[in-house]
XYZ file of C-alpha atoms in Angstrom:
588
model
C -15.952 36.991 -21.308
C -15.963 35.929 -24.773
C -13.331 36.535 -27.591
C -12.872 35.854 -31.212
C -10.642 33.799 -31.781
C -9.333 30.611 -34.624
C -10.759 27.021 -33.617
C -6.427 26.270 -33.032
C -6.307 29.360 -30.915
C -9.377 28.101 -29.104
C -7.492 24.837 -28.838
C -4.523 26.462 -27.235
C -6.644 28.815 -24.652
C -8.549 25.606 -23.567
C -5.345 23.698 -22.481
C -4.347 26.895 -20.582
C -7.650 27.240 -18.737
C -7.577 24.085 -17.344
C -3.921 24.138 -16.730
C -2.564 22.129 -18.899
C 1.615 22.439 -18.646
C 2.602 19.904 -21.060
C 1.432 18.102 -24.278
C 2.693 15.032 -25.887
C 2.278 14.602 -29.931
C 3.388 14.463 -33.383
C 2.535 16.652 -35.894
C 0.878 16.235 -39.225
C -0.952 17.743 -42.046
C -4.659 17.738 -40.193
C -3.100 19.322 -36.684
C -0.838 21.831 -38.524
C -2.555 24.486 -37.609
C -2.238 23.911 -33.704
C 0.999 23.427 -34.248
C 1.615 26.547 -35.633
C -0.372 28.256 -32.377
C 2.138 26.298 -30.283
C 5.272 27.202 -31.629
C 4.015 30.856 -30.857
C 3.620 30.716 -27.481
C 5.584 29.582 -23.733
C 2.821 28.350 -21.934
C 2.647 24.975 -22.742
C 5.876 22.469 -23.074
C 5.161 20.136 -26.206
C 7.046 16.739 -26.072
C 7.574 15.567 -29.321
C 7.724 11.760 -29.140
C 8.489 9.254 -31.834
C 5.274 7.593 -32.297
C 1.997 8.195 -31.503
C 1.097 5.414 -29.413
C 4.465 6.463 -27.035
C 2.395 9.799 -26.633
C -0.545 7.881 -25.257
C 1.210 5.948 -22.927
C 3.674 9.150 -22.437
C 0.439 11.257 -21.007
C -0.716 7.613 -18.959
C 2.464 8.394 -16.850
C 2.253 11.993 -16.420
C -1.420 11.716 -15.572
C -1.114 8.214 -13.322
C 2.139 10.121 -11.516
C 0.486 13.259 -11.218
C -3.322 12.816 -10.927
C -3.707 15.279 -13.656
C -5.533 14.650 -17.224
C -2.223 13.422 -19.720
C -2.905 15.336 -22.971
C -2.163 14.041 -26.586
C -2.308 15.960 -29.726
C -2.209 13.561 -33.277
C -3.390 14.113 -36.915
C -5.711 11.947 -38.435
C -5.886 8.794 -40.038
C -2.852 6.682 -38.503
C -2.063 9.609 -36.376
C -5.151 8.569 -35.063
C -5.157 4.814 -35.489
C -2.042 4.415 -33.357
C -3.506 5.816 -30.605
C -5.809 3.236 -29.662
C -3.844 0.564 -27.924
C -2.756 4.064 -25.481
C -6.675 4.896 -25.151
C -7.675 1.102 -24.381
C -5.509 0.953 -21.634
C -6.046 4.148 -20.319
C -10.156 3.076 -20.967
C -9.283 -0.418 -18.673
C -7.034 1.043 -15.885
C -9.393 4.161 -15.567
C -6.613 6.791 -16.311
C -7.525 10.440 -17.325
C -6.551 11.432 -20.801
C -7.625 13.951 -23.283
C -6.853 12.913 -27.369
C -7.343 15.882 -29.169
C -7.209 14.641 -33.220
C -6.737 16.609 -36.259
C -9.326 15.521 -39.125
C -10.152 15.896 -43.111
C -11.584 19.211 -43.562
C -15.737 18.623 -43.130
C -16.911 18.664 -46.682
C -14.446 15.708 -47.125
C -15.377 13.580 -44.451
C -16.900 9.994 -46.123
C -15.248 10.465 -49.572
C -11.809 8.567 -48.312
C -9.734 11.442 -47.915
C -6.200 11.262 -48.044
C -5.174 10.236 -44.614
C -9.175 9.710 -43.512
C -10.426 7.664 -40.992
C -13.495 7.496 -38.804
C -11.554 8.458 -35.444
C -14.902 8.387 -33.704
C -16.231 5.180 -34.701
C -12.899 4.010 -34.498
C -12.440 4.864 -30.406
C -16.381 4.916 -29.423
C -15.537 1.149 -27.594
C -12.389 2.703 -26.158
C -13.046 5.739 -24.549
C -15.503 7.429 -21.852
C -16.716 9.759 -24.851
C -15.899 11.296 -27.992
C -16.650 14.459 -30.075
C -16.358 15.134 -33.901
C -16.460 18.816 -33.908
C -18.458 19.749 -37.422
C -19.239 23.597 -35.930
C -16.455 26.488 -34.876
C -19.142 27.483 -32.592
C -19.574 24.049 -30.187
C -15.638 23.613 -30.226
C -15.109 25.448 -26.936
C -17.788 23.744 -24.998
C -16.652 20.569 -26.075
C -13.224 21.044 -25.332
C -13.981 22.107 -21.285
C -16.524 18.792 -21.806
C -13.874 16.779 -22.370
C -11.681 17.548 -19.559
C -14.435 17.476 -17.744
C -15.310 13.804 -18.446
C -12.251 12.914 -18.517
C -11.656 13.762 -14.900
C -14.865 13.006 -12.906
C -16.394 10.161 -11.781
C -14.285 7.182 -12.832
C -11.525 8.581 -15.090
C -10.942 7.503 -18.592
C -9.702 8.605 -21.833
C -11.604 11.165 -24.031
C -11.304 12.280 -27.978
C -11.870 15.643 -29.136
C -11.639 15.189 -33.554
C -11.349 18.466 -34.945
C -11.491 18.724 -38.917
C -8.972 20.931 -40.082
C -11.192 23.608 -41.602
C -12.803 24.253 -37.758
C -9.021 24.476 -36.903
C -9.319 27.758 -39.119
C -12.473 29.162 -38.634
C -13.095 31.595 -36.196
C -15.619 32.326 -33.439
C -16.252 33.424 -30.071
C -14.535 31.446 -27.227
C -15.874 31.053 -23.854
C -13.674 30.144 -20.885
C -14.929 26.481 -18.648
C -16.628 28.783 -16.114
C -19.939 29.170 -17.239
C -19.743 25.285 -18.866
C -21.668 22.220 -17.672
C -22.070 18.971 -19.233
C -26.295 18.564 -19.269
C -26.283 14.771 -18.237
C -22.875 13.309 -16.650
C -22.814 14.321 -13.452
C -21.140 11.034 -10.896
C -22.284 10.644 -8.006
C -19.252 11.928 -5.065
C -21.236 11.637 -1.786
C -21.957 7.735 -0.796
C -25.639 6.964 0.294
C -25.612 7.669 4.850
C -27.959 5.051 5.364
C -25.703 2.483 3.108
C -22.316 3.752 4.432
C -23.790 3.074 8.280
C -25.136 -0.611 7.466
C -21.513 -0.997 6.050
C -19.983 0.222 9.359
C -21.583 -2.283 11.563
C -21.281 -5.054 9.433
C -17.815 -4.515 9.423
C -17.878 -4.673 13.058
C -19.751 -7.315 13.221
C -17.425 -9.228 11.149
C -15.020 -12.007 12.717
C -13.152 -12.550 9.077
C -12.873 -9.683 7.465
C -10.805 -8.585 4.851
C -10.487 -5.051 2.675
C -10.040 -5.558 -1.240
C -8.684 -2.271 -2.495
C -8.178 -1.027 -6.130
C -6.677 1.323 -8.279
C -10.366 3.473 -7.669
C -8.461 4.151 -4.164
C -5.332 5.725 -5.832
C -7.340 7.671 -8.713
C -9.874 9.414 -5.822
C -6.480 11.185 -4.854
C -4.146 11.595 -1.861
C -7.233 11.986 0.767
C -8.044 8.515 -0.426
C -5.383 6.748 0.819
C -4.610 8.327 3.406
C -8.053 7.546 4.773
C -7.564 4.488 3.954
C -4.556 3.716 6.569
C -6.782 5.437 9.097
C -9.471 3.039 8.705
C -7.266 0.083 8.915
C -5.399 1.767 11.677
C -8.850 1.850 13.651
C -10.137 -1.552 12.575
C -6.822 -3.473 12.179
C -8.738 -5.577 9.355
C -5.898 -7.435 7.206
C -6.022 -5.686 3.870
C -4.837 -6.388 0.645
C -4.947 -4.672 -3.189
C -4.950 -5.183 -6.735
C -2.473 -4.867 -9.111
C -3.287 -1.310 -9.888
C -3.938 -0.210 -6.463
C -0.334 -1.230 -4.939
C 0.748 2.002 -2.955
C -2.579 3.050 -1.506
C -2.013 1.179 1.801
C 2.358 0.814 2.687
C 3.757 -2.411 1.823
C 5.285 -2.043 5.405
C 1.905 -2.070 7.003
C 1.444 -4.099 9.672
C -2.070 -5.106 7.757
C -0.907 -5.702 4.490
C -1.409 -8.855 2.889
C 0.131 -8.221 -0.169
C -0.843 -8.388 -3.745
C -3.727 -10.732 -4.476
C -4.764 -12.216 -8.100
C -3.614 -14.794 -10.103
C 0.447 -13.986 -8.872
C -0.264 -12.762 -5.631
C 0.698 -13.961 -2.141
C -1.098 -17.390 -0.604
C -2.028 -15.241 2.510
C -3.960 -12.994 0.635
C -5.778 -15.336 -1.650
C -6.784 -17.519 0.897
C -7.556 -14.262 3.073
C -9.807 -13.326 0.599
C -11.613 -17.240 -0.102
C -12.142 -17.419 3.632
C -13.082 -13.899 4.789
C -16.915 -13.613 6.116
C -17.385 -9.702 5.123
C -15.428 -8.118 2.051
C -14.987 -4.564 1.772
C -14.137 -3.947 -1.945
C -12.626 -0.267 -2.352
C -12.470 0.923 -5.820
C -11.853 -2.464 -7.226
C -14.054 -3.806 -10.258
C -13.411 -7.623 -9.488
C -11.769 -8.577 -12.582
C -11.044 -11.887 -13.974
C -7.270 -11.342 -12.333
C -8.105 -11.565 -9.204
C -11.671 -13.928 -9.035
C -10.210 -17.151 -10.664
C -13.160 -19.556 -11.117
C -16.508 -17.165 -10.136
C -18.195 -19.857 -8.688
C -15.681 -20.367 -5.989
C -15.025 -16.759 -5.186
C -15.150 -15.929 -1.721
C -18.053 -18.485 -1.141
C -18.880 -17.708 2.370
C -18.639 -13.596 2.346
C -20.907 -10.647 2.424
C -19.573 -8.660 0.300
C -19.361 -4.160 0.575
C -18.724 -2.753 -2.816
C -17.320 1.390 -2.553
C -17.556 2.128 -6.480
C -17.699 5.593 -8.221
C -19.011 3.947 -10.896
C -22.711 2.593 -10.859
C -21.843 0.007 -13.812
C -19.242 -1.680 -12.008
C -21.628 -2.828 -9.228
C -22.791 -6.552 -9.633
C -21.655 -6.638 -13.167
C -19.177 -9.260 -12.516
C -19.106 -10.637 -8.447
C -23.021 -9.802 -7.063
C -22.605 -7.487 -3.590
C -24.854 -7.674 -0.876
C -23.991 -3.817 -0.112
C -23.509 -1.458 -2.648
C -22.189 1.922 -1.817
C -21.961 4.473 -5.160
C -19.455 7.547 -4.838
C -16.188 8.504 -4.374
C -13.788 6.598 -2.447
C -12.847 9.686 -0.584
C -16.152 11.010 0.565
C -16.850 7.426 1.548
C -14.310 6.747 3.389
C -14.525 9.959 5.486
C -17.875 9.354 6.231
C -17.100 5.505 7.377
C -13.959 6.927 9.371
C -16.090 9.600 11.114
C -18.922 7.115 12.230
C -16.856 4.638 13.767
C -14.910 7.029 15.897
C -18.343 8.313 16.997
C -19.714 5.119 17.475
C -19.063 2.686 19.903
C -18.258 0.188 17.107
C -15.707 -2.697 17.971
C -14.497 -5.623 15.834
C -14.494 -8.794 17.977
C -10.840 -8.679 19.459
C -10.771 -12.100 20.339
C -12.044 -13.219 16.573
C -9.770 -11.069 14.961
C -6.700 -12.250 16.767
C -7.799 -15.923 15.474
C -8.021 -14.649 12.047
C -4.677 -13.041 12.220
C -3.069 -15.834 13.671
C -4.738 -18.038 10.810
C -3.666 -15.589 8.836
C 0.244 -15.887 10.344
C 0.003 -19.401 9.264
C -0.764 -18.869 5.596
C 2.105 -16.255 5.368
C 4.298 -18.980 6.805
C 4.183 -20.683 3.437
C 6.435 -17.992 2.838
C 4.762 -18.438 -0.981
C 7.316 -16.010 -2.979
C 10.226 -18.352 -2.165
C 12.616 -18.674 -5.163
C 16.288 -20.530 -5.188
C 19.421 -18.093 -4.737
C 22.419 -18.535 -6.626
C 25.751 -17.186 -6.751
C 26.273 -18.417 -10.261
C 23.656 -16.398 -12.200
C 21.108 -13.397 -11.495
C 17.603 -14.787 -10.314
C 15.280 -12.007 -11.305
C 13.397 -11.601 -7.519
C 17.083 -11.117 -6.446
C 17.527 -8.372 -9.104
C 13.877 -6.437 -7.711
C 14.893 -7.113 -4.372
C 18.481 -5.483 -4.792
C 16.945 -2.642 -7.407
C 14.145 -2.170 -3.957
C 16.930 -1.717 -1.075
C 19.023 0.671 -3.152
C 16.159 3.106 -4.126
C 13.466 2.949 -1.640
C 14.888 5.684 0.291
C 14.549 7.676 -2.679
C 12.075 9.743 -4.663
C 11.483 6.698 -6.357
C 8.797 6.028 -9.054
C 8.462 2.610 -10.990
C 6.810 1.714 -14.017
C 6.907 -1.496 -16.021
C 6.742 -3.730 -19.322
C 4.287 -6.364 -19.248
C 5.569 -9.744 -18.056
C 6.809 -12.070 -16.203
C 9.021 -9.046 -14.717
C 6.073 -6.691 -14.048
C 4.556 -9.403 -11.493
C 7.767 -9.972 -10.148
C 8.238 -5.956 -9.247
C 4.615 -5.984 -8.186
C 6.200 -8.680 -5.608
C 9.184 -7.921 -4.681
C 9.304 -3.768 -4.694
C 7.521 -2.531 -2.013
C 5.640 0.505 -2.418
C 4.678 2.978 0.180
C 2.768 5.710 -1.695
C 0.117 6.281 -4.124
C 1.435 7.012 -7.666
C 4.623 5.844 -7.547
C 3.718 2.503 -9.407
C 2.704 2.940 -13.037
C 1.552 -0.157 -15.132
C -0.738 -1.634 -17.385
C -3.044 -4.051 -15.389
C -6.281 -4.290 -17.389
C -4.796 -4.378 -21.235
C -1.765 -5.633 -20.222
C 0.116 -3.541 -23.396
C 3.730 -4.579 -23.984
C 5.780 -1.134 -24.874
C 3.907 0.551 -21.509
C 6.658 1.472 -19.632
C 9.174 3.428 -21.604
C 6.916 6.012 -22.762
C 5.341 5.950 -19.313
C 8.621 6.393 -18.020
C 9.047 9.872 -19.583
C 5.853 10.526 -19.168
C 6.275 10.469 -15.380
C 9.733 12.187 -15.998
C 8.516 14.819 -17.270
C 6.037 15.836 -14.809
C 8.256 14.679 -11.527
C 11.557 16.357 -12.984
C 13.220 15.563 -9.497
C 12.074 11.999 -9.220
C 14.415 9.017 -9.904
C 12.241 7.251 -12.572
C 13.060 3.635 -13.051
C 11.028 1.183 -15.939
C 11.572 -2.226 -14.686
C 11.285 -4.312 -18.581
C 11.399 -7.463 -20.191
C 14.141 -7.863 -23.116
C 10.621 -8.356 -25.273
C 8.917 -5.995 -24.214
C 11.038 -2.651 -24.340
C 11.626 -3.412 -28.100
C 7.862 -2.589 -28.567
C 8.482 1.349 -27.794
C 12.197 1.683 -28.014
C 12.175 4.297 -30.315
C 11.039 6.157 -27.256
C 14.445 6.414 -26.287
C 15.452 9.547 -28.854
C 12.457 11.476 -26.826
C 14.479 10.932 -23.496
C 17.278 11.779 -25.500
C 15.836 15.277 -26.921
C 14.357 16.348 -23.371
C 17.186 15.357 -21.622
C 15.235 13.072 -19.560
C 17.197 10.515 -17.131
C 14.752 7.474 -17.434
C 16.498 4.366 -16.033
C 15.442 1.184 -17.934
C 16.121 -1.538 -15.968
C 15.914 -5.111 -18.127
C 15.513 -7.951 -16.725
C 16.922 -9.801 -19.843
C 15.835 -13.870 -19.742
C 15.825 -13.901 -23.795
C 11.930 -15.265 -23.710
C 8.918 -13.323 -23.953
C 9.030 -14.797 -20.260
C 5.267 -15.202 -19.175
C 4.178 -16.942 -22.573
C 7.002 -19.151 -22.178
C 6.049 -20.027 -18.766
C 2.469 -20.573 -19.628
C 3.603 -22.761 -22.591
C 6.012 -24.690 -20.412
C 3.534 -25.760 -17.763
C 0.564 -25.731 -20.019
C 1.276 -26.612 -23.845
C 3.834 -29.391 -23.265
C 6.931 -27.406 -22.880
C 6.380 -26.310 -27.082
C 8.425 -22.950 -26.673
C 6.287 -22.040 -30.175
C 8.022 -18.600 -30.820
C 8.509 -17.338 -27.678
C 12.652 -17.005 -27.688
C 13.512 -14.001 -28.169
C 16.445 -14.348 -30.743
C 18.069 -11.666 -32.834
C 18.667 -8.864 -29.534
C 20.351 -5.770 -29.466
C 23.115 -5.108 -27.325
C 21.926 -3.048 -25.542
C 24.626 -1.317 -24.272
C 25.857 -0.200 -28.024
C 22.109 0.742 -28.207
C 22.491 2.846 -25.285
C 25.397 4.766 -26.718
C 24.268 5.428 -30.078
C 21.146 7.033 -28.541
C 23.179 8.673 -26.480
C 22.424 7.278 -22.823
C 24.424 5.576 -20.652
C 24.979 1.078 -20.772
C 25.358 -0.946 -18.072
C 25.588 -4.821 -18.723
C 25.720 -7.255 -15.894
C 25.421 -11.698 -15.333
C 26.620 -12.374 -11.943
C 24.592 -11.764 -8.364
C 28.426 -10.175 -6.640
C 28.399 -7.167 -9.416
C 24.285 -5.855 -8.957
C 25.098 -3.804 -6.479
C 27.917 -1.738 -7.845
C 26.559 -1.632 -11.030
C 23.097 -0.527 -10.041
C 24.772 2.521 -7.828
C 26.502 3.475 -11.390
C 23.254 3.086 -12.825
C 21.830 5.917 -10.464
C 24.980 7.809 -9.556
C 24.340 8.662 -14.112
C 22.952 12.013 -14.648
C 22.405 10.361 -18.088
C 19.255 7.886 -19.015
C 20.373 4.608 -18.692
C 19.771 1.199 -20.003
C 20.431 -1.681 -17.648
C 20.656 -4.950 -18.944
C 20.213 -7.307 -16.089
C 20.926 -10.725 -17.684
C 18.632 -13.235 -15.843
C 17.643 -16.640 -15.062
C 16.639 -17.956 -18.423
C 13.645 -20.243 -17.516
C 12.778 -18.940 -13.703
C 9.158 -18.872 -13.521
C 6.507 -16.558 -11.558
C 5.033 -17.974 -8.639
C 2.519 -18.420 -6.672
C 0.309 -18.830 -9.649
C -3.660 -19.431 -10.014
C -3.815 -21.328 -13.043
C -6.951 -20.342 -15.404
C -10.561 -21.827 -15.031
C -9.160 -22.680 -11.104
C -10.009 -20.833 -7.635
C -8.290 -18.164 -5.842
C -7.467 -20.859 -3.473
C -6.118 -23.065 -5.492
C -2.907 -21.443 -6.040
C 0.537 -23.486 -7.395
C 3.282 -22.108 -5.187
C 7.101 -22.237 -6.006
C 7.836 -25.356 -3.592
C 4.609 -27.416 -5.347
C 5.640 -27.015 -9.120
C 6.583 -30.189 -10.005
C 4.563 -32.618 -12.991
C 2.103 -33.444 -10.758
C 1.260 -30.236 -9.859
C 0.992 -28.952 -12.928
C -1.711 -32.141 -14.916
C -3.905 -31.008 -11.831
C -3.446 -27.228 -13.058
C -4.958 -28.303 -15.872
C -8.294 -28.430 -16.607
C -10.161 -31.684 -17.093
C -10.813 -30.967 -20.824
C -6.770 -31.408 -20.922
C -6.593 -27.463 -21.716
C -6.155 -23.965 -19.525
C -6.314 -20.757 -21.367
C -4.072 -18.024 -20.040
């Protein structure tokens, strides 16, 4: 049924159709009149944040925790502008968003407006798609395109601009039922023929290994939890990307661990010496391959993709399957129990057993103290008092996001929230409410860098307005910690501007905003203090004073292989000149 209504009314009535409960923003003079429809109704919760890329990375959160589309509403021009770190990494880590953008009014557009800018040339490289809406008429199809894009096939970030005069006009509105986008239509159902040649080379395999992604967490719950069946029925040794951690239980009897340039020896070398891959919703990036010409030398290789341009563009496959990780996986899980498919019992126990002997490397060792605070200890201890809990983690970028990626172990889908392909500094605040807001009853934890959470921490007054109790746990080395590292081992130990001098304190920061400080230095007061961090109904800022110059291991240095991994016991001087490449030079 149509209606008339304004294009901001039509903005409104979209949200609500496809059940959108929250919005993050900040208003200006191009969105005002959305605004003004908000404040007039009680459908939707707006969360006002305190800059617009915290929305972004606000709605990452809420849509990564959630599976739902996170929604954003900024004006135009900078409004705009600092949006696009948020849509870049939403664009990289394949995360649902819809960035609806006020605009100049249309017979402005080109003449350099005040507060003008080209929103859609501006975000064409970093989104799925993007509309500039010049006609009241197309505004409601656009807007149920958008969601729709945003959601199917591989999920990315979407931008709706709307001039402000189409925010005013009026015209007939059309609910999403009768909508279809002409030409984007992904592919869900995997190819039989293809998903049965994968099935028995799988059994057929004496090596194998499963290489899951973040593609596993983003086809939803089904996903994963066919995922554990078919590992239950094939006990093939699996490991998963950065992004994917939670798909598979950390507990698993299977699991490998992380792999990648800080992941465990076991499942590197799993993954150089495997003779059939099964990659699950994993795009084989630069992270995980090392050196392309030594990657997995002697494997045929099963690629389970949802999206058709991630096949052979980086790692060639010898059996592509397109479609959703779900549907595929049913379908694989169905024919093996109706076949009488076996992996070779006696080969696999051989590969476990060679596998037993990697793990016995034991390759994230670090040195205890009782003096000061190593930061594994500080994950470990932060692990064993909340993993019993409703617990959902999301990170800086750094040195201490690999080291929770290690050390936390994760048990579910969507209760790990980072950045993995952009790698943005200021993530995990904003992410932090983000996921807050949508899991109200959730203990919400961002595990930072002292660096790091200065890049969003005005973030903090939006926890303080919603009454949101984030827990920010630093783990505070004073070094942007991971460029430090890298300029340690690789640029002569030439710390060129990586101390991070001049910090708050970060308890008197806490107070002023109104949350709750906890400082602590030595290992025998973590415990206590983290239980007053969580026994706080308040948000709180932990600052877990660290290990100054502790480094992340194991580590692939750059232009080496997978296999060639420096591990905590082997980083000495000598280690190190044969990290680096024979030009005399590694990038990071």
């Amino acid at each position: 049924m149509k209606r008339e209504m304004t294009g901001a009314e039509m903005v409104l009535q979209a949200l609500k159709d496809h059940g959108v409960q929250h919005v993050f923003g900040y208003p200006g003079g191009a969105v005002l009149p959305i605004y003004d429809e908000i404040i007039q109704q009680d459908d939707i919760t707006h969360i006002l944040v305190r800059h617009e890329q915290g929305a972004g990375h606000a709605a990452e959160g809420y849509a990564r925790s959630t599976g739902k589309p996170g929604v954003v509403l900024v004006t135009s021009g900078p409004g705009a502008t600092n949006m696009v770190t948020a849509l870049t990494d939403a664009m990289l880590d394949s995360i649902p968003l819809v960035c609806i953008t006020g605009q100049v009014p249309t017979h402005l557009i080109g003449n350099d407006a005040f507060q003008e800018c080209d929103t859609v040339g501006i975000t064409r490289p970093c989104t799925k798609h993007n509309w500039l809406v010049r006609r009241i008429e197309d505004l409601p199809r656009v807007l149920h395109e958008a969601f729709y894009v945003a959601t199917s096939g591989r999920p990315g970030p979407v931008v709706v601009d709307i001039p402000k005069d189409i925010q005013f006009a009026t015209g007939e509105y059309e609910g999403p039922n009768n909508i279809a986008h002409k030409t984007y239509r992904p592919r869900l159902k995997g190819d039989m023929s293809a998903i049965r040649q994968a099935v028995e080379l799988i059994a057929s395999a004496r090596r194998p290994v499963l290489y899951t992604g973040g593609g596993v967490i983003n086809s939803g719950p089904a996903a994963s939890q066919l995922l554990r069946e078919f590992v239950e029925l094939t006990g093939i040794p699996i490991t998963s990307t950065l992004m994917g951690l939670g798909a598979y239980p950390a507990s698993g009897k299977s699991w490998l661990g992380m792999l990648g340039m800080h992941g465990t020896y076991e499942a590197n070398m799993a993954m150089h010496d495997c003779d059939v891959m099964i990659a699950i919703g994993a795009r084989f990036d630069d992270r995980i391959t090392g050196r392309l010409d030594a990657f997995s030398p002697g494997s045929r290789r099963i690629h389970i993709d949802i999206d058709p341009s991630s096949i052979n563009k980086t790692v060639p496959v010898d059996l592509p399957i397109i479609g959703d990780v779900a549907h595929v996986l049913e379908d694989m899980v169905r024919i093996w129990r109706s076949s009488s498919l076996k992996i070779d019992q006696s080969a696999m126990k051989a590969w476990t057993g060679q596998i037993d002997t990697w793990r016995a490397r034991n390759s994230l060792a670090y040195r205890p103290s009782e003096d000061f605070i190593m930061p594994q200890y500080a994950i470990q201890r932060l692990y064993e008092h909340t993993k019993s809990r409703n617990t959902i983690i999301t990170t800086e970028v750094g040195q201490h996001q690999m080291w929770a990626a290690q050390f936390y172990g994760f048990e579910a889908p969507n209760r790990w929230l980072t950045s993995g392909g952009l790698g943005t500094m200021g993530y995990g605040m904003p992410a932090a409410i983000g996921a807050q807001v949508a899991n109200p009853d959730a203990l919400v934890i961002d595990i930072a860098g002292d660096a790091s959470i200065l890049m969003n921490i005005q973030e903090m007054s939006t926890a303080t307005q919603y009454g949101l109790p984030v827990k920010v746990f630093i783990l505070n080395n004073q070094y942007m910690g991971m460029v430090r590292q890298w300029q340690q081992l690789l640029h002569g130990n030439r710390l060129s501007h990586s101390y991070t001098e001049s910090l708050p304190d970060f308890v008197k920061l806490a107070e002023a905003y109104g949350w709750h400080g906890i400082a602590v230095d030595k290992p025998a007061d973590l415990d206590d203090a983290i239980e007053e961090m969580l026994a706080s109904p308040k948000a709180v800022i932990f600052d877990c004073r660290v290990a100054n110059l502790a480094n992340c291991f194991p580590m692939i240095p750059s232009g080496k292989a997978h296999n060639e991994m420096l591990l905590p016991d082997e980083a000495n001087d000598e280690a190190v000149a044969k990290a680096i490449s024979k030009e005399g030079k590694a990038l990071v």
